[in-house]
PDB file of C-alpha atoms in Angstrom:
ATOM      1  CA  MET C   2       0.000   0.000   0.000  1.00 52.00           C
ATOM      2  CA  VAL C   3       1.280   3.404  -0.908  1.00 58.00           C
ATOM      3  CA  LEU C   4      -0.176   6.702   0.204  1.00 62.00           C
ATOM      4  CA  VAL C   5       0.433   9.927  -1.679  1.00 65.00           C
ATOM      5  CA  ARG C   6      -0.201  13.107   0.294  1.00 67.00           C
ATOM      6  CA  ASP C   7       0.163  16.750  -0.624  1.00 72.00           C
ATOM      7  CA  HIS C   8       2.365  19.279   1.196  1.00 76.00           C
ATOM      8  CA  LEU C   9      -0.338  19.679   3.870  1.00 77.00           C
ATOM      9  CA  GLY C  10      -0.595  15.943   4.511  1.00 71.00           C
ATOM     10  CA  ARG C  11      -3.937  15.544   2.718  1.00 69.00           C
ATOM     11  CA  TRP C  12      -4.724  12.386   0.762  1.00 64.00           C
ATOM     12  CA  THR C  13      -3.966  12.730  -2.953  1.00 67.00           C
ATOM     13  CA  SER C  14      -3.825   9.182  -4.246  1.00 64.00           C
ATOM     14  CA  GLY C  15      -2.504   5.740  -3.525  1.00 65.00           C
ATOM     15  CA  PHE C  16      -2.427   2.161  -4.642  1.00 63.00           C
ATOM     16  CA  GLN C  17      -2.639  -1.335  -3.286  1.00 63.00           C
ATOM     17  CA  GLN C  18      -1.546  -4.653  -4.782  1.00 62.00           C
ATOM     18  CA  ASN C  19      -1.062  -8.233  -3.702  1.00 59.00           C
ATOM     19  CA  LEU C  20       2.428  -9.170  -4.945  1.00 63.00           C
ATOM     20  CA  GLY C  21       2.191 -12.840  -4.060  1.00 67.00           C
ATOM     21  CA  ALA C  22       5.238 -14.701  -2.768  1.00 71.00           C
ATOM     22  CA  VAL C  23       8.069 -12.158  -3.003  1.00 71.00           C
ATOM     23  CA  SER C  24      10.623 -11.072  -0.445  1.00 86.00           C
ATOM     24  CA  VAL C  25       9.824  -8.149   1.823  1.00 82.00           C
ATOM     25  CA  LEU C  26      12.637  -6.186   0.178  1.00 90.00           C
ATOM     26  CA  MET C  27      11.313  -6.862  -3.341  1.00 89.00           C
ATOM     27  CA  ALA C  28       7.825  -5.820  -2.231  1.00 84.00           C
ATOM     28  CA  MET C  29       9.291  -2.602  -0.821  1.00 85.00           C
ATOM     29  CA  LEU C  30      11.233  -1.871  -4.017  1.00 93.00           C
ATOM     30  CA  ARG C  31       8.156  -2.583  -6.164  1.00 87.00           C
ATOM     31  CA  GLY C  32       6.179  -0.189  -3.987  1.00 85.00           C
ATOM     32  CA  ILE C  33       8.862   2.468  -4.390  1.00 90.00           C
ATOM     33  CA  LEU C  34       8.948   1.995  -8.157  1.00 92.00           C
ATOM     34  CA  ASN C  35       5.163   2.212  -8.455  1.00 86.00           C
ATOM     35  CA  SER C  36       5.122   5.226  -6.113  1.00 85.00           C
ATOM     36  CA  LEU C  37       7.579   7.093  -8.286  1.00 91.00           C
ATOM     37  CA  ILE C  38       5.602   6.259 -11.428  1.00 89.00           C
ATOM     38  CA  LEU C  39       2.378   7.409  -9.757  1.00 83.00           C
ATOM     39  CA  CYS C  40       3.899  10.675  -8.487  1.00 85.00           C
ATOM     40  CA  TRP C  41       5.420  11.432 -11.901  1.00 92.00           C
ATOM     41  CA  ASN C  42       2.101  10.742 -13.636  1.00 87.00           C
ATOM     42  CA  LEU C  43       0.275  12.964 -11.122  1.00 83.00           C
ATOM     43  CA  GLY C  44       2.599  15.820 -12.040  1.00 88.00           C
ATOM     44  CA  ALA C  45       4.382  15.995  -8.683  1.00 85.00           C
ATOM     45  CA  ARG C  46       7.827  17.496  -9.162  1.00 91.00           C
ATOM     46  CA  LYS C  47       8.914  17.798  -5.521  1.00 89.00           C
ATOM     47  CA  VAL C  48       8.568  14.472  -3.739  1.00 87.00           C
ATOM     48  CA  VAL C  49       9.631  13.123  -0.365  1.00 85.00           C
ATOM     49  CA  LEU C  50       9.481   9.349  -0.510  1.00 85.00           C
ATOM     50  CA  GLU C  51       9.382   7.867   3.000  1.00 83.00           C
ATOM     51  CA  CYS C  52      10.396   4.244   3.337  1.00 84.00           C
ATOM     52  CA  ASP C  53      10.601   2.151   6.493  1.00 83.00           C
ATOM     53  CA  SER C  54      13.251  -0.162   5.015  1.00 89.00           C
ATOM     54  CA  ALA C  55      16.758   1.127   5.678  1.00 93.00           C
ATOM     55  CA  VAL C  56      18.099  -1.564   3.336  1.00 95.00           C
ATOM     56  CA  ALA C  57      15.899  -0.390   0.438  1.00 94.00           C
ATOM     57  CA  VAL C  58      16.956   3.228   0.995  1.00 94.00           C
ATOM     58  CA  GLN C  59      20.621   2.194   1.094  1.00 96.00           C
ATOM     59  CA  LEU C  60      20.335   0.148  -2.119  1.00 96.00           C
ATOM     60  CA  ILE C  61      18.664   3.069  -3.913  1.00 96.00           C
ATOM     61  CA  ARG C  62      21.291   5.547  -2.725  1.00 95.00           C
ATOM     62  CA  GLU C  63      24.373   3.367  -3.271  1.00 94.00           C
ATOM     63  CA  GLY C  64      23.330   1.096  -6.136  1.00 92.00           C
ATOM     64  CA  VAL C  65      24.368  -2.510  -6.629  1.00 94.00           C
ATOM     65  CA  HIS C  66      26.869  -4.444  -8.725  1.00 93.00           C
ATOM     66  CA  GLN C  67      25.996  -6.042 -12.039  1.00 94.00           C
ATOM     67  CA  GLY C  68      24.255  -9.358 -11.536  1.00 95.00           C
ATOM     68  CA  HIS C  69      22.764  -8.395  -8.151  1.00 95.00           C
ATOM     69  CA  PRO C  70      19.296  -9.959  -7.671  1.00 94.00           C
ATOM     70  CA  TYR C  71      17.691  -6.496  -7.432  1.00 95.00           C
ATOM     71  CA  GLU C  72      19.755  -4.900 -10.220  1.00 96.00           C
ATOM     72  CA  PHE C  73      16.896  -4.581 -12.730  1.00 96.00           C
ATOM     73  CA  ILE C  74      14.349  -2.955 -10.416  1.00 96.00           C
ATOM     74  CA  LEU C  75      16.995  -0.621  -8.944  1.00 97.00           C
ATOM     75  CA  GLN C  76      17.952   0.462 -12.477  1.00 96.00           C
ATOM     76  CA  ARG C  77      14.308   1.286 -13.196  1.00 96.00           C
ATOM     77  CA  ILE C  78      14.095   3.276  -9.940  1.00 97.00           C
ATOM     78  CA  GLY C  79      17.331   5.069 -10.854  1.00 96.00           C
ATOM     79  CA  LEU C  80      15.963   6.047 -14.277  1.00 97.00           C
ATOM     80  CA  LEU C  81      12.897   7.572 -12.626  1.00 96.00           C
ATOM     81  CA  LEU C  82      15.007   9.424 -10.047  1.00 96.00           C
ATOM     82  CA  ALA C  83      17.116  10.889 -12.892  1.00 97.00           C
ATOM     83  CA  LYS C  84      14.099  12.648 -14.439  1.00 97.00           C
ATOM     84  CA  GLU C  85      13.602  16.415 -14.147  1.00 96.00           C
ATOM     85  CA  TRP C  86      12.216  16.551 -10.616  1.00 95.00           C
ATOM     86  CA  GLU C  87      13.346  16.667  -7.008  1.00 94.00           C
ATOM     87  CA  VAL C  88      12.946  13.405  -5.092  1.00 92.00           C
ATOM     88  CA  LYS C  89      14.274  12.805  -1.587  1.00 90.00           C
ATOM     89  CA  VAL C  90      14.306   9.182  -0.489  1.00 90.00           C
ATOM     90  CA  VAL C  91      14.356   9.058   3.294  1.00 87.00           C
ATOM     91  CA  HIS C  92      14.204   6.328   5.889  1.00 88.00           C
ATOM     92  CA  VAL C  93      11.461   6.554   8.511  1.00 80.00           C
ATOM     93  CA  TRP C  94      10.894   4.250  11.428  1.00 72.00           C
ATOM     94  CA  ARG C  95       8.220   1.626  10.943  1.00 61.00           C
ATOM     95  CA  GLU C  96       6.154   3.182  13.715  1.00 56.00           C
ATOM     96  CA  ALA C  97       5.968   6.432  11.725  1.00 48.00           C
ATOM     97  CA  ASN C  98       4.672   4.497   8.741  1.00 55.00           C
ATOM     98  CA  GLY C  99       1.946   2.628  10.630  1.00 53.00           C
ATOM     99  CA  VAL C 100      -1.000   3.515   8.407  1.00 52.00           C
ATOM    100  CA  ALA C 101       0.762   2.418   5.205  1.00 54.00           C
ATOM    101  CA  ASP C 102       2.028  -0.709   6.965  1.00 57.00           C
ATOM    102  CA  HIS C 103      -1.428  -1.626   8.211  1.00 52.00           C
ATOM    103  CA  LEU C 104      -3.018  -1.050   4.819  1.00 54.00           C
ATOM    104  CA  ALA C 105      -0.275  -3.022   3.061  1.00 55.00           C
ATOM    105  CA  ASN C 106      -1.093  -5.999   5.252  1.00 57.00           C
ATOM    106  CA  SER C 107      -4.734  -5.683   4.202  1.00 55.00           C
ATOM    107  CA  ALA C 108      -3.693  -6.288   0.550  1.00 51.00           C
ATOM    108  CA  HIS C 109      -2.738  -9.912   1.282  1.00 52.00           C
ATOM    109  CA  GLY C 110      -5.218 -12.194  -0.389  1.00 57.00           C
ATOM    110  CA  GLY C 111      -6.482  -9.367  -2.606  1.00 59.00           C
ATOM    111  CA  SER C 112      -6.112  -8.784  -6.308  1.00 59.00           C
ATOM    112  CA  PHE C 113      -2.788  -9.124  -8.102  1.00 58.00           C
ATOM    113  CA  GLU C 114      -3.824  -6.140 -10.225  1.00 66.00           C
ATOM    114  CA  LEU C 115      -2.554  -2.714  -9.238  1.00 62.00           C
ATOM    115  CA  ARG C 116      -5.525  -1.021  -7.594  1.00 62.00           C
ATOM    116  CA  CYS C 117      -5.409   2.785  -7.727  1.00 64.00           C
ATOM    117  CA  LEU C 118      -7.063   4.530  -4.813  1.00 61.00           C
ATOM    118  CA  HIS C 119      -8.399   7.995  -5.542  1.00 63.00           C
ATOM    119  CA  SER C 120     -10.046   8.602  -2.183  1.00 62.00           C
ATOM    120  CA  PRO C 121      -9.283   7.536   1.376  1.00 60.00           C
ATOM    121  CA  LEU C 122     -10.540   4.112   2.184  1.00 59.00           C
ATOM    122  CA  PRO C 123     -12.709   3.751   5.274  1.00 56.00           C
ATOM    123  CA  LEU C 124      -9.968   1.487   6.680  1.00 53.00           C
ATOM    124  CA  PHE C 125      -7.415   4.263   6.094  1.00 57.00           C
ATOM    125  CA  LEU C 126      -9.566   6.712   8.039  1.00 61.00           C
ATOM    126  CA  VAL C 127      -9.994   4.225  10.882  1.00 57.00           C
ATOM    127  CA  CYS C 128      -6.211   3.680  10.974  1.00 59.00           C
ATOM    128  CA  CYS C 129      -5.593   7.425  11.115  1.00 62.00           C
ATOM    129  CA  PHE C 130      -7.904   7.805  14.092  1.00 58.00           C
ATOM    130  CA  MET C 131      -6.386   4.753  15.777  1.00 58.00           C
ATOM    131  CA  MET C 132      -2.907   6.246  15.394  1.00 58.00           C
ATOM    132  CA  LEU C 133      -4.095   9.584  16.747  1.00 62.00           C
ATOM    133  CA  TRP C 134      -5.596   7.851  19.752  1.00 59.00           C
ATOM    134  CA  GLY C 135      -2.514   5.679  20.250  1.00 58.00           C
ATOM    135  CA  TYR C 136      -4.123   2.314  19.514  1.00 52.00           C
ATOM    136  CA  LEU C 137      -2.137   1.444  16.402  1.00 48.00           C
ATOM    137  CA  GLY C 138       1.588   1.215  16.838  1.00 50.00           C
ATOM    138  CA  PRO C 139       4.401  -1.302  16.961  1.00 48.00           C
ATOM    139  CA  ASP C 140       3.392  -4.934  17.260  1.00 47.00           C
TER     140      ASP C 140
END
């Protein structure tokens, strides 16, 4: 699950997809790739991409050697980052990414098709309130 918010933190767009049996890191990189594509297509030209995987952030920043298992997807991410826009890829703690984490878990068992979300889901709103009230946090 990916959430796209504007500079005031308001919902802009998002997507959800069941990726099947892939590694957590591959799922994270696929989410990053799809996020960048979505933001570019929405016309966003200043983007802060928050990711709760320090490994994914490191791989994006430092790159990998030829033949690395994630070489192809990291090249695609790199091509998007090289476009005419400003993108900051930053690591955030998992607890700060609780809503996206919770919604990502809700994609399991769902469609393998990329599902674009143009309005906040009721579950998203519930998660926001739960986080505000302190009920949704680290496991």
